[in-house]
GROMACS .gro file of C-alpha atoms in nm:
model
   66
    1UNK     CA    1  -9.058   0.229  -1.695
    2UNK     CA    2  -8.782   0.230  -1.927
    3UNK     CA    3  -8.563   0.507  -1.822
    4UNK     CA    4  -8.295   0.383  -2.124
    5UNK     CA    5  -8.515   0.402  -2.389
    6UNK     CA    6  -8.649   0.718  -2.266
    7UNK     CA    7  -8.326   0.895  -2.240
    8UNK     CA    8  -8.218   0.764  -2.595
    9UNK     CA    9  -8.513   0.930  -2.713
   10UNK     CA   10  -8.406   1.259  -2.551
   11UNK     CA   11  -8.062   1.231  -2.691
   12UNK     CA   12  -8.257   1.131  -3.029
   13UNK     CA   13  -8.474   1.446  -3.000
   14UNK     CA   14  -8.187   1.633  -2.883
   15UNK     CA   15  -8.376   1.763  -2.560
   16UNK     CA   16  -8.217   1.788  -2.210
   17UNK     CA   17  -8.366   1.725  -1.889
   18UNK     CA   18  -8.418   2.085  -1.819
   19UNK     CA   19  -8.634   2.140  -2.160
   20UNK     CA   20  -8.870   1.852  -2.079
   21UNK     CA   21  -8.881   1.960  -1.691
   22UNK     CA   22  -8.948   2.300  -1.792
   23UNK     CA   23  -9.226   2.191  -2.036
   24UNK     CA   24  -9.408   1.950  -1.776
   25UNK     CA   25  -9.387   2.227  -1.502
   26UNK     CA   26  -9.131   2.055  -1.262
   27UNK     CA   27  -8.792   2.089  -1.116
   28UNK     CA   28  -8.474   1.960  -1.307
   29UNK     CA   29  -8.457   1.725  -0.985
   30UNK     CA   30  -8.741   1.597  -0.994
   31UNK     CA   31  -8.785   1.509  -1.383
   32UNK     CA   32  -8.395   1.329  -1.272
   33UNK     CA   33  -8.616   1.144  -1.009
   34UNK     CA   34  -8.855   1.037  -1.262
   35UNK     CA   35  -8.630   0.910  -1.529
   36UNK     CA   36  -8.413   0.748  -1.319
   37UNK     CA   37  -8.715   0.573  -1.170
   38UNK     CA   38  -8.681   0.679  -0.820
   39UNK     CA   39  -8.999   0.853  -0.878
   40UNK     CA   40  -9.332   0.758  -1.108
   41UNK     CA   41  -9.459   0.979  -1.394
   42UNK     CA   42  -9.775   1.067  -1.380
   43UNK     CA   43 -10.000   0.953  -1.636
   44UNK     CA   44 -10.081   1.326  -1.734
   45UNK     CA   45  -9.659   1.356  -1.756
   46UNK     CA   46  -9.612   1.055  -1.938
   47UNK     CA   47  -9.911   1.134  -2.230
   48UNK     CA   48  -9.771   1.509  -2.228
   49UNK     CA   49  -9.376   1.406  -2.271
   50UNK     CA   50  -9.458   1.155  -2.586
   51UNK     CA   51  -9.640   1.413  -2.734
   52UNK     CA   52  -9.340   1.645  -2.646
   53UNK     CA   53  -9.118   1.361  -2.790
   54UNK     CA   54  -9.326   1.318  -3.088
   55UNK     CA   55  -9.331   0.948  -2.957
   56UNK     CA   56  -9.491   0.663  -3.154
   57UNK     CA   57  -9.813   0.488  -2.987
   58UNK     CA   58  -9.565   0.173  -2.921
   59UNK     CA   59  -9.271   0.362  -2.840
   60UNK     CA   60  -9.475   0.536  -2.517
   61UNK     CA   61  -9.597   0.174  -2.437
   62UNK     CA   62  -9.263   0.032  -2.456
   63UNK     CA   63  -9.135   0.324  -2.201
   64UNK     CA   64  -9.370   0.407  -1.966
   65UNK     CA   65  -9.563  -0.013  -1.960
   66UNK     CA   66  -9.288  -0.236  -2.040
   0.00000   0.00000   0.00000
């Protein structure tokens, strides 16, 4: 996981942490825990926060299967 590249995308998108843990149904703390790879998305969280993120096919490849 690319934790970087996913939070320049945030920035990019100009979402916070609490929009996209609100909008995958999980704690602030625990979407921190995923992004800063202490934690593993989901599949299910990974295909719903590119769609959130209007993410290209290859940009959801390069952060979640680099």
């Amino acid at each position: 996981m690319n934790g970087n590249l996913l939070k320049g995308k945030l920035r990019e998108k100009g979402k916070t942490y609490n929009d996209c843990a609100e909008y995958l149904s999980i704690s602030v703390a625990s979407f921190s825990d995923k992004i800063n790879a202490k934690v593993e998305f989901k599949i299910k969280e990974a295909v719903e926060l590119s769609k959130y993120l209007n993410l290209t096919n290859e940009e959801y490849l390069s952060i979640f299967f680099n």
